[in-house]
Coordinates of C-alpha atoms and ligand atoms in Angstrom, one line a residue:
X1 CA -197.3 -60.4 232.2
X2 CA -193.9 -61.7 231.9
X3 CA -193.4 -65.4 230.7
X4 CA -191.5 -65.7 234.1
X5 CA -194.9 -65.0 236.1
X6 CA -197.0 -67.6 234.2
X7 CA -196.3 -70.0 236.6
X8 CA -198.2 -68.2 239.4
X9 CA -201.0 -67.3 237.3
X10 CA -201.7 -70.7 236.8
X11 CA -201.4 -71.5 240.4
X12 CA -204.1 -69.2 240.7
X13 CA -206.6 -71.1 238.0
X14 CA -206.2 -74.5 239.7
X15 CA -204.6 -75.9 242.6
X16 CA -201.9 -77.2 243.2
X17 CA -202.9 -80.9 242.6
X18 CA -203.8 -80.1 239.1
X19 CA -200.3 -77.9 238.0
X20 CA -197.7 -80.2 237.2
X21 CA -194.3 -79.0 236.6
X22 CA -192.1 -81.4 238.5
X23 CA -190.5 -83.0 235.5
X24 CA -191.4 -86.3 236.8
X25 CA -194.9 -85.8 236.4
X26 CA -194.2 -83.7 233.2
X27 CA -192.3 -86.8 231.3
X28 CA -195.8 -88.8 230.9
X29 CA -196.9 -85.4 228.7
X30 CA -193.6 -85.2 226.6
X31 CA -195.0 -87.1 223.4
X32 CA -197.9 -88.5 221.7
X33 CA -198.1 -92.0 219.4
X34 CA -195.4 -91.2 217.6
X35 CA -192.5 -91.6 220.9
X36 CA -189.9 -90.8 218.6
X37 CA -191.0 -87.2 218.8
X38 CA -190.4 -85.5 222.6
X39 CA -190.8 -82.0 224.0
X40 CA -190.3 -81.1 227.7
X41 CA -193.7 -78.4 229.0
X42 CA -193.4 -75.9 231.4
X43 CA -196.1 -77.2 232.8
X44 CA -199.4 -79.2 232.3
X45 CA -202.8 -78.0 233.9
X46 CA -205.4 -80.5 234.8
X47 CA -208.4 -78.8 233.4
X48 CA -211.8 -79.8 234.7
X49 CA -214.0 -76.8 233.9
X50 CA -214.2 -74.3 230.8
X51 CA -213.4 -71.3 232.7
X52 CA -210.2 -73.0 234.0
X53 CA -209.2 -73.2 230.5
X54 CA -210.0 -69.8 229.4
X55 CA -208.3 -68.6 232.2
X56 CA -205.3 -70.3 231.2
X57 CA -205.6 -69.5 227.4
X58 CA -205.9 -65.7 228.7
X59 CA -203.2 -66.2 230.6
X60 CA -200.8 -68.0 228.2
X61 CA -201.5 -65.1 226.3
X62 CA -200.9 -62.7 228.3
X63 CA -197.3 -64.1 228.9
X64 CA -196.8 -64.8 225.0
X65 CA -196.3 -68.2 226.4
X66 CA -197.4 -70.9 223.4
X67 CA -200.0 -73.5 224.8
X68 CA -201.7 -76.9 223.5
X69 CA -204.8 -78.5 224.2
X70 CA -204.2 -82.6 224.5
X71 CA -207.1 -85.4 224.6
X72 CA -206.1 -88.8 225.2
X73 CA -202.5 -88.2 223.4
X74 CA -202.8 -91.1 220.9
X75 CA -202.2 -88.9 218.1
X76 CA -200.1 -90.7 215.3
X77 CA -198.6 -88.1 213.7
X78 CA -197.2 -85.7 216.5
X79 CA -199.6 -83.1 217.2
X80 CA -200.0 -83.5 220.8
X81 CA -196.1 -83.3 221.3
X82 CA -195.8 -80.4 223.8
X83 CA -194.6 -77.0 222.3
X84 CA -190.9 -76.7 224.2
X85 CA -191.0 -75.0 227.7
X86 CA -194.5 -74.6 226.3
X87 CA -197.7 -74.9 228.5
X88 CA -200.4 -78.7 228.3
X89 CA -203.4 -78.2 228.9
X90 CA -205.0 -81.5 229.6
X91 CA -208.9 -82.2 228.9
X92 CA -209.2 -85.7 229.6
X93 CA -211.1 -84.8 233.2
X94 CA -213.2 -82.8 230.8
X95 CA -215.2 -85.7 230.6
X96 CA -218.8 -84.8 231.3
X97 CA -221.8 -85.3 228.6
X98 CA -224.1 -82.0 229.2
X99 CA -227.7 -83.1 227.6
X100 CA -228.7 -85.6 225.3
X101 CA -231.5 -85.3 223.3
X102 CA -232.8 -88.2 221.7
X103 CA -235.8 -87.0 219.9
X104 CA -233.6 -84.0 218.3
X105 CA -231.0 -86.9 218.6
X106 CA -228.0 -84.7 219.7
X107 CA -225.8 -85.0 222.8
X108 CA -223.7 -81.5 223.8
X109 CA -220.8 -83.0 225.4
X110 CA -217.4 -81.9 227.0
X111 CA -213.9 -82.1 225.0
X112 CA -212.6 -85.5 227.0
X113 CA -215.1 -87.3 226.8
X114 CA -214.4 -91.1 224.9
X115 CA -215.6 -91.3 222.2
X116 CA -217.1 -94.4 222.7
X117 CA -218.9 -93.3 226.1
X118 CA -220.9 -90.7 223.8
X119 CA -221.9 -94.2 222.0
X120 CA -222.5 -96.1 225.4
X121 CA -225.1 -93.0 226.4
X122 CA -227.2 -93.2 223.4
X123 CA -227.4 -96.9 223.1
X124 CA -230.9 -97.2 225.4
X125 CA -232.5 -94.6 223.0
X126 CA -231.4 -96.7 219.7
X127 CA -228.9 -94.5 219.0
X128 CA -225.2 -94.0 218.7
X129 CA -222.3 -91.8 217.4
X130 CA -221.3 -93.0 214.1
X131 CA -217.5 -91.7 213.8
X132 CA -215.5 -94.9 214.8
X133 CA -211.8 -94.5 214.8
X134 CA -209.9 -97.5 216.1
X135 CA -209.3 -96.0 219.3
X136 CA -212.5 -95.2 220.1
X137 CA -212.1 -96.8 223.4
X138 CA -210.1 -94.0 224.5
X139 CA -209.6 -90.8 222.1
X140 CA -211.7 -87.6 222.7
X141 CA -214.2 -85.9 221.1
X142 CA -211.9 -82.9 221.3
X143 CA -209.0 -84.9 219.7
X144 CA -211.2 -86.2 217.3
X145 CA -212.6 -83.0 216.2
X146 CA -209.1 -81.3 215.8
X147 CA -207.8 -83.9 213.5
X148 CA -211.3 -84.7 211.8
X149 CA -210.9 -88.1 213.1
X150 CA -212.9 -91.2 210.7
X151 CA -213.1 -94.9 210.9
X152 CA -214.3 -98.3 209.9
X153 CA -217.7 -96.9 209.3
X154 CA -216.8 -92.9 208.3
X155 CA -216.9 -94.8 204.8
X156 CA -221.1 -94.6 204.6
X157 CA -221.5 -92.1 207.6
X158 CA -218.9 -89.3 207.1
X159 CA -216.2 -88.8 209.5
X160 CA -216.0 -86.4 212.2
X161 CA -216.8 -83.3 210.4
X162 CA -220.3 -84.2 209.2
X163 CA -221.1 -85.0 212.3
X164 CA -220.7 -82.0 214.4
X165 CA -223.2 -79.2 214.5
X166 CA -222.2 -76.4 216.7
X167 CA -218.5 -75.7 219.0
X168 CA -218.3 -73.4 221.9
X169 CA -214.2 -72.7 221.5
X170 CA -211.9 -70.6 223.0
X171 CA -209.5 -68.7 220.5
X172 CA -206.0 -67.9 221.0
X173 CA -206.6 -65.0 222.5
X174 CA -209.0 -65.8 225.3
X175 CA -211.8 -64.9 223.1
X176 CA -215.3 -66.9 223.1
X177 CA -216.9 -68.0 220.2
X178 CA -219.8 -70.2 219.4
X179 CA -219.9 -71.7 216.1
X180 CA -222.7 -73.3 214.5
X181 CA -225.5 -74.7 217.0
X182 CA -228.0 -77.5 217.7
X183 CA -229.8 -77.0 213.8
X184 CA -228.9 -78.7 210.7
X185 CA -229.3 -75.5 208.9
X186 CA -227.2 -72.9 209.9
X187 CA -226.4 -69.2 208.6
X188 CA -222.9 -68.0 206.9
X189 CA -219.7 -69.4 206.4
X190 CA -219.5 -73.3 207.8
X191 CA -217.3 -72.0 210.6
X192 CA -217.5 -75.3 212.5
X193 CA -216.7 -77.5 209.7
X194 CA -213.7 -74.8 209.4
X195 CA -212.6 -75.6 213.2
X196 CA -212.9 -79.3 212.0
X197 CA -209.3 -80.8 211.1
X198 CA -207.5 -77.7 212.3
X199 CA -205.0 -79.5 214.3
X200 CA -205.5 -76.8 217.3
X201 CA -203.9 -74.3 215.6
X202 CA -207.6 -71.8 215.8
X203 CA -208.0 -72.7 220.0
X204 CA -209.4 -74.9 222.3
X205 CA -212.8 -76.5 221.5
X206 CA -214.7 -76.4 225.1
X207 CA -217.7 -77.9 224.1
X208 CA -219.3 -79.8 221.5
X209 CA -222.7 -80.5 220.1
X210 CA -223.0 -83.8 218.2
X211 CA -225.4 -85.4 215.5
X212 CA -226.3 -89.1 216.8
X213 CA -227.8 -91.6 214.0
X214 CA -229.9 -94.4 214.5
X215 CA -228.5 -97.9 214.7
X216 CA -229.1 -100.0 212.4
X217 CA -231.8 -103.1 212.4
X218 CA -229.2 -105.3 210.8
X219 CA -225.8 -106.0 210.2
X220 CA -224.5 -108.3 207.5
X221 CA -220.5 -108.9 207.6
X222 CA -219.0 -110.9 204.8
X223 CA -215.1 -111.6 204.8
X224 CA -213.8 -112.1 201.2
X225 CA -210.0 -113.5 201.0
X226 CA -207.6 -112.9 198.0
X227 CA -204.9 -114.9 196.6
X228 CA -203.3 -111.1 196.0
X229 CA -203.5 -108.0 198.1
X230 CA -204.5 -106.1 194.4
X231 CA -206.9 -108.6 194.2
X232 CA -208.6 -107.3 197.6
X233 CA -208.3 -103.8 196.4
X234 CA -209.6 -103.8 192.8
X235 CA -212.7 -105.8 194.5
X236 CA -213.5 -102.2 196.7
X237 CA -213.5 -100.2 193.2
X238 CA -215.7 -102.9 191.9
X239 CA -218.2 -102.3 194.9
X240 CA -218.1 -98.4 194.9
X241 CA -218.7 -98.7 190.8
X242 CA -221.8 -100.9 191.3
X243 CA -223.1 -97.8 193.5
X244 CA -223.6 -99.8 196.4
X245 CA -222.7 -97.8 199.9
X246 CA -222.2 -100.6 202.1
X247 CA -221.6 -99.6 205.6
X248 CA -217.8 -100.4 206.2
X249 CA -214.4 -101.8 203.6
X250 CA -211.9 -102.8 205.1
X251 CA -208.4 -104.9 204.2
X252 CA -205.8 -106.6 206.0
X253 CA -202.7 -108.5 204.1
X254 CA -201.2 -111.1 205.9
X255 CA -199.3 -109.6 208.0
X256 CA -201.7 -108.1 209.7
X257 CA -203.5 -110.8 209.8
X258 CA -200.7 -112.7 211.2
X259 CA -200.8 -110.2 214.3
X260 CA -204.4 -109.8 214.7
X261 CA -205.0 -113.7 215.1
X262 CA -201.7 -114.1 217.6
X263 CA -203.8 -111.5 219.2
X264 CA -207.4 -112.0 219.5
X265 CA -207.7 -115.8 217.2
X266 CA -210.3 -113.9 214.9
X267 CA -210.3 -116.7 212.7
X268 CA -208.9 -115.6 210.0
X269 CA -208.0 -117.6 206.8
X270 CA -204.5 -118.6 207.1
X271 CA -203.8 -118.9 203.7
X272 CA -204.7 -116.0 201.9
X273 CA -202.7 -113.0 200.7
X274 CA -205.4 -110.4 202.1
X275 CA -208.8 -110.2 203.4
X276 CA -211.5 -107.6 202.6
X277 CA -214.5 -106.9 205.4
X278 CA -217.5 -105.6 204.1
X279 CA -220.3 -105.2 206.0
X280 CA -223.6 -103.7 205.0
X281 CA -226.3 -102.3 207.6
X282 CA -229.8 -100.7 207.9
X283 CA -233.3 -102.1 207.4
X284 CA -234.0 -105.7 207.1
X285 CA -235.4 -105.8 203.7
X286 CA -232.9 -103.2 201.9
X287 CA -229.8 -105.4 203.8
X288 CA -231.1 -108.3 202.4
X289 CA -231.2 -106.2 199.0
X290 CA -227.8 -104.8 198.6
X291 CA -226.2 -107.8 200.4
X292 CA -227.1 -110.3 197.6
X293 CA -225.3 -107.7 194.7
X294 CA -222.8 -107.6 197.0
X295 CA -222.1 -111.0 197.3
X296 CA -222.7 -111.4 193.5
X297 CA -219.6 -108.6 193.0
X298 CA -217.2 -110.2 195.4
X299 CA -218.0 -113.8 193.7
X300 CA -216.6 -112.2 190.3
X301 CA -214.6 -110.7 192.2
X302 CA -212.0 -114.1 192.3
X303 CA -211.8 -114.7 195.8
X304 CA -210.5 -117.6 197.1
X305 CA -212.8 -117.6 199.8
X306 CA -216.1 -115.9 200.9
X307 CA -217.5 -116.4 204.6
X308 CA -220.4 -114.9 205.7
X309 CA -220.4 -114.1 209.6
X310 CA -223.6 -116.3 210.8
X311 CA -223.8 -115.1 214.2
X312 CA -223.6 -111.7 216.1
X313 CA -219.9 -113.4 218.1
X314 CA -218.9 -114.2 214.5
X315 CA -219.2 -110.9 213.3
X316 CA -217.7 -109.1 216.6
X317 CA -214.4 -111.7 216.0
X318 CA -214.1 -110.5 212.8
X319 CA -214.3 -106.7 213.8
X320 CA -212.0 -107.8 216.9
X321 CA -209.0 -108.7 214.4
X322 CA -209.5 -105.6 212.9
X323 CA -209.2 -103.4 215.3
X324 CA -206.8 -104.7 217.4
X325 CA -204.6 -105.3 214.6
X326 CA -202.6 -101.8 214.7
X327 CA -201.6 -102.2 218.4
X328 CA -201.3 -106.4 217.3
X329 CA -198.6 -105.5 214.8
X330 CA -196.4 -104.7 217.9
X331 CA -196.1 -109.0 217.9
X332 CA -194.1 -108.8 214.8
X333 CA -191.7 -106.2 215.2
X334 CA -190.1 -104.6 218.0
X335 CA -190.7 -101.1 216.2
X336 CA -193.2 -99.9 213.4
X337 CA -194.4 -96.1 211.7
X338 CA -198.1 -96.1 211.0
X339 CA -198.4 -94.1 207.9
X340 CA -201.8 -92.5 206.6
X341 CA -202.5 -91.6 203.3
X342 CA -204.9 -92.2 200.6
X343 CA -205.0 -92.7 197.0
X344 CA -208.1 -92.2 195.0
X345 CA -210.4 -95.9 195.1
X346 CA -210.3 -96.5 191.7
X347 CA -206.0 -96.8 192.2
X348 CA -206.4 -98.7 194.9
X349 CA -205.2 -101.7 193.6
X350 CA -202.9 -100.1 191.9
X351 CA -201.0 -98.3 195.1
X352 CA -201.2 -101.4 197.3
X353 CA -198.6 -102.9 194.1
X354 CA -196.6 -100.0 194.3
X355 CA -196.2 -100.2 198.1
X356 CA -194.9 -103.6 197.9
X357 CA -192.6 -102.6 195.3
X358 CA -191.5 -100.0 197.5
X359 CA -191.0 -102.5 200.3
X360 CA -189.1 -104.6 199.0
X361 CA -186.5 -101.8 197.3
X362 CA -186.5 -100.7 201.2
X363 CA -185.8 -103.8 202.4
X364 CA -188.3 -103.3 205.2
X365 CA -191.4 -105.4 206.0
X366 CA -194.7 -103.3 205.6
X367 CA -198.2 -104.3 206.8
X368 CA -201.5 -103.2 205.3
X369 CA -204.5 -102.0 207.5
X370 CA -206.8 -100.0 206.7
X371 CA -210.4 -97.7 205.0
X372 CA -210.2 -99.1 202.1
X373 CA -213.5 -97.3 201.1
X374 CA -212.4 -94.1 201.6
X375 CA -209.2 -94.8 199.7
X376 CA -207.6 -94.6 203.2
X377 CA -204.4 -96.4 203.2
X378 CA -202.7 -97.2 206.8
X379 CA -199.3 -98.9 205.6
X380 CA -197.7 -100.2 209.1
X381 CA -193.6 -100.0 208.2
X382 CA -191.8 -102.5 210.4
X383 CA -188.3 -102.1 211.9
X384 CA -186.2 -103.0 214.5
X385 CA -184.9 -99.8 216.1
X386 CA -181.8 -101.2 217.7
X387 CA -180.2 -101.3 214.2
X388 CA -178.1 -99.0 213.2
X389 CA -179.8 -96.5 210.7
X390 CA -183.4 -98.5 211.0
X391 CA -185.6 -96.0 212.0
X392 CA -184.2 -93.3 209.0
X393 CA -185.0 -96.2 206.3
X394 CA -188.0 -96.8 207.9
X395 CA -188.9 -92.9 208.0
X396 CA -187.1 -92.8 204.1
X397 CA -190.0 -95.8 203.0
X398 CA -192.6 -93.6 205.1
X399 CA -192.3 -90.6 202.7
X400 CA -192.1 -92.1 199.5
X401 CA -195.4 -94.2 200.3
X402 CA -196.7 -90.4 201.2
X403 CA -195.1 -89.1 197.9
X404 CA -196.8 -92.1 195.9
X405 CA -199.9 -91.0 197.7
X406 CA -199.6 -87.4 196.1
X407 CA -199.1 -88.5 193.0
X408 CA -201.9 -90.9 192.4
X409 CA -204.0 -88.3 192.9
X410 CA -204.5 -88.1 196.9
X411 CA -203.4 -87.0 200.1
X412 CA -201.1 -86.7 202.5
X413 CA -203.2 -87.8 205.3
X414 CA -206.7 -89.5 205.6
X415 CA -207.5 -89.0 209.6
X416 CA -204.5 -88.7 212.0
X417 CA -203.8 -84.9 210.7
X418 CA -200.7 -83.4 209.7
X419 CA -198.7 -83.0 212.9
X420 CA -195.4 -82.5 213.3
X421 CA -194.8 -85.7 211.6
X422 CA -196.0 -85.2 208.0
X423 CA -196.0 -80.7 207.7
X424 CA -192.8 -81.5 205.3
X425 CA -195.1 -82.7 202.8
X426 CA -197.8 -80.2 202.8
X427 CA -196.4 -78.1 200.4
X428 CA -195.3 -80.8 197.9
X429 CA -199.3 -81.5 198.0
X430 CA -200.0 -77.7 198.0
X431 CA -198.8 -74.9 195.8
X432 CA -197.6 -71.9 197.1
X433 CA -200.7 -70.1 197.1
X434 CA -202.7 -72.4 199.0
X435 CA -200.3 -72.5 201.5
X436 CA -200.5 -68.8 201.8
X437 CA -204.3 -69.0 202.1
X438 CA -203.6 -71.1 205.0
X439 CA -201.2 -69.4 206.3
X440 CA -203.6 -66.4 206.5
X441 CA -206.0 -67.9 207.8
X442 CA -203.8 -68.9 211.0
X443 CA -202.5 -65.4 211.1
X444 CA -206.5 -64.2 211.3
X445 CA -207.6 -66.9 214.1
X446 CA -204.3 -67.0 216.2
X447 CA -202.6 -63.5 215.3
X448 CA -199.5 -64.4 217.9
X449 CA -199.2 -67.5 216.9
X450 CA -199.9 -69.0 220.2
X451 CA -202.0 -72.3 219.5
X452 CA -199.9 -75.4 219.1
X453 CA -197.6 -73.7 217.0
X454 CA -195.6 -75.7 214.8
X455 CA -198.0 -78.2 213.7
X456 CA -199.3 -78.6 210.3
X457 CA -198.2 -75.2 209.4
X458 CA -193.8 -75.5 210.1
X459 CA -192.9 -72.2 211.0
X460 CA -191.4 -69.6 207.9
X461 CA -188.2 -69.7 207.2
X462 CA -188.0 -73.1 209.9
X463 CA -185.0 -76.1 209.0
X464 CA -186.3 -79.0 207.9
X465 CA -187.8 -80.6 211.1
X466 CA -189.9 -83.6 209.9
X467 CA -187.6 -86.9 210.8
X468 CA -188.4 -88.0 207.3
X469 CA -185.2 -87.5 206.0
X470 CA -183.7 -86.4 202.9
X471 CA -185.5 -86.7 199.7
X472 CA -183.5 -89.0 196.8
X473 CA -183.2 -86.4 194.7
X474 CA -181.5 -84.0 197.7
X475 CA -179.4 -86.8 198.5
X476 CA -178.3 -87.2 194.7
X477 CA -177.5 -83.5 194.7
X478 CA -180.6 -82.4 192.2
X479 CA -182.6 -80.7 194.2
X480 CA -182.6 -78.9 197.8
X481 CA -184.5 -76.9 200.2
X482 CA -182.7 -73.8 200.5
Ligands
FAD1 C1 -204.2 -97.8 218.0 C2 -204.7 -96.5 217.4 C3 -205.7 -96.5 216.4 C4 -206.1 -95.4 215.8 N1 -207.1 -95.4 214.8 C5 -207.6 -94.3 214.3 C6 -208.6 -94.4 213.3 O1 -209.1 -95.4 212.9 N2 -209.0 -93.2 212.8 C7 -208.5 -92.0 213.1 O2 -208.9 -91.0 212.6 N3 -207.5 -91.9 214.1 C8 -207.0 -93.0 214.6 N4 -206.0 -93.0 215.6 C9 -205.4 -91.6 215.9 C10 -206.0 -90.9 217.1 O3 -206.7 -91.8 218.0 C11 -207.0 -89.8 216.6 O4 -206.4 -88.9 215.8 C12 -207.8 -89.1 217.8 O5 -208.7 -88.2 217.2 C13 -206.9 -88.4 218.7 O6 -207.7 -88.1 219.9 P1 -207.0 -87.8 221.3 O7 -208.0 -87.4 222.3 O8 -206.0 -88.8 221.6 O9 -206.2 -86.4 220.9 P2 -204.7 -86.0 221.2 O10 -203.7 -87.0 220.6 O11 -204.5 -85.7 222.6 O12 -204.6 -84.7 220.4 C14 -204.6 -84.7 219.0 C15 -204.7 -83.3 218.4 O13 -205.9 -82.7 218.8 C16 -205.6 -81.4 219.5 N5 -206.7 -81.3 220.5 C17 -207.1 -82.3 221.4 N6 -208.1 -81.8 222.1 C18 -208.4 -80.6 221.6 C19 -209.4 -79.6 221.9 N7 -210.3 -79.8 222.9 N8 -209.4 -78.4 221.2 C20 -208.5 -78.2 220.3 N9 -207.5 -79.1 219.9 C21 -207.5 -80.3 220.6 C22 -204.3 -81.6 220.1 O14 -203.7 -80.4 220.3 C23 -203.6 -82.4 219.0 O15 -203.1 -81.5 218.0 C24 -205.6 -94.1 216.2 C25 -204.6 -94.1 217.2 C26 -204.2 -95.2 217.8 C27 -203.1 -95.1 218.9

């Protein structure tokens, strides 16, 4: 098929209703979370069945024509901007949950579905879907399990990975493939772990079995504030050496703080430099256990303040601030980059100094959100992109918190994937050889090249395209990319 006759393939998968191309309709589809980042699609199908999207996988093919699947579009990091002239195909109407089987407790469910409705439908059975990202209100499964999505409470539980058993997926080239299956144990290769993170570069996930955990008898949330934001830090290595796995860490400095009370009045401490949420869950007795050390730990821990939420409302405010404060920060400046990273725990402390440092040699407000179990730092840099030259200093402060992330000992990226947005850095985090392995392993799933090309993987030989800007060194004339 010739790229020219895609067009009237499609309009023979779905009607019309369901093929956009006018570009008015197209425009809502030309970026994800990160605006600053816009393609124009050929066109976007409205998917509502699997065979409509293996139809149009097949027929993308076919053409040679590059396609993308796209959840909810709140990526952070670019990898649901269309591929250029490329085709969308949208899942969010995708939205149905097959079976769920509470004594094997599993639910099958479609790519769009929320992934808080999959949370919603186990409740009455005492169960729910532990991965929690902060837009669980409206991300996908699907999305999630491209990007190994985590959250507040991936800390204890895992995040996305661990907690999906088998995929029914469509490969590049219209092939079907099921991978892993209803069991905990399964045969060969973890081929669905493998699918897990890959930033849509192996297919389009059609279907999706997930683990469901029992919830919890008891949660105890305690809210420790610090006079320092290394303070709040060093306190979370404190915790993970004592052994203890409590359920969720979280810290907030002031300023996002500041944003989440103009928000939602969470209450707070208005004086303190940062605040570290910790809350522990299971059984009565063993809460009751490990919330005593606990408390013991953040006592020597020199807070200046420890409150212990007394009532279910006081511990839903507390989670409220949280995680409203990323779309909160908005309050406080007219622009921001959400950055993901993370350090190894015991540095914690140790990057959070650093990153102010870097802040104030930028000359750019930054606000801290963020896992800090997992090490999982969420650096929100603030600017005001009507001035001249704002958003490339705020991009130039991005990159060397992601440098000082690679350094330290960590990564690149904690949960919102690679993207567009951050596939400059990969190989400064990889050596040569492992980016070949990868590279291979694309070639093997996606021979063509076909699946949301660009992403994670920038394209051989392909100009810098990250918006990041030049690194000092380039810019002083010692080093370069050619
Ligand atoms: C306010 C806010 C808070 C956030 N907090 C968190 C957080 O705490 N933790 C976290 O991990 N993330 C967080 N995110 C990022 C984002 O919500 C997650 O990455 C989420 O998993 C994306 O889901 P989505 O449905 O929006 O996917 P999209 O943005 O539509 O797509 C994301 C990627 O997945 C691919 N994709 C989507 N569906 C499929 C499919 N069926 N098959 C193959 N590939 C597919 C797309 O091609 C794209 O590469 C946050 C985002 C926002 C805006």
């Amino acid at each position: 098929m010739r790229p020219d006759d895609l067009l009237a393939a499609l309009a023979r998968i779905v009607p019309p209703a369901r093929l956009l191309t006018r570009p008015s309709a197209l425009s809502a589809y030309e970026s994800d979370g990160v605006t600053a980042y816009r393609a124009r699609p050929r066109a976007v199908v409205l998917a509502e069945t699997a065979e409509e999207v293996v139809a149009t996988v097949r027929a993308c093919h076919a053409a040679g024509v590059p396609f993308m699947a796209r959840g909810s579009g709140t990526s952070l990091s670019g990898g649901a901007v269309p591929i250029e002239d490329g085709i969308v195909i949208a899942l969010s109407r995708m939205n149905r949950i097959l079976s769920l089987d509470p004594q094997a407790r599993i639910a099958v469910v479609e790519p769009g579905v929320v992934n808080l409705a999959v949370s919603a439908a186990a409740a009455p059975h005492g169960l729910y879907y532990a991965p929690d990202p902060s837009s669980q209100s409206i991300c996908t499964i699907g999305g999630n399990v491209a990007f190994n999505s985590g959250g507040a409470h991936c800390f204890r539980h895992g995040m996305t990975a661990n907690h999906v058993l088998g995929l029914k997926v469509v490969l590049a080239d219209g092939t079907l493939a099921t991978l892993g299956g209803p069991s905990l144990e399964q045969v060969g290769p973890d081929l669905t772990a493998l699918f897990c993170g890959s930033e849509g570069l192996f297919g389009v996930v059609l279907e999706i079995t997930l683990r469901l955990v029992q919830r919890p008898a008891v949660y105890r949330t305690v809210l420790a504030a610090y006079d320092q934001l290394q303070r709040a830090g060093d306190a979370v290595s404190r915790i993970i050496d004592s052994g203890l796995l409590p359920g969720a860490m979280e810290i907030m400095d002031r300023l996002a703080m500041d944003a989440a009370e103009a928000a939602v009045h969470a209450g707070y401490p208005t004086d303190a430099a940062a605040v570290l949420i910790v809350e522990c869950e299971g059984e009565e007795a063993q809460v009751a256990a490990e919330f005593s050390r606990l408390t013991t730990i953040l006592d020597a821990s020199g807070p200046t303040h420890l409150h212990v939420a007394a009532t279910d409302e006081e511990r839903a405010r507390i989670w409220k601030g949280r995680k409203s404060a990323f779309s909160a920060v908005g309050r406080l400046s007219p622009d921001f980059i959400v950055q993901d990273g993370v350090v190894p725990r015991t540095r914690l402390g140790e990057a959070l100094v650093a990153i102010e440092a870097l802040s104030r040699d930028h000359g750019l407000r930054v606000a801290n959100v963020f896992h800090a179990g997992d090490g999982n730092l969420h650096p929100l840099i603030l600017y005001d992109g009507r001035q001249s030259g704002a958003f490339a200093r705020a991009e130039a402060l991005a990159a060397d918190i992601l440098r000082l992330c690679i350094r330290l000992g960590g990564s690149i990226t904690g949960e919102h994937g690679v993207g567009l947005e951050k596939r400059a850095f990969l190989g400064e985090m990889y050596g040569e050889a492992d980016m070949a392995a990868m590279r291979r392993l694309r070639d093997a799933m996606d021979p063509r090249g076909l699946s949301n090309p660009g992403k994670k993987l920038a394209p051989l030989g392909a100009s810098h395209p990250a918006s990041h800007g030049m690194h000092p060194l380039e810019r002083a004339g010692v080093i370069s990319r050619a």
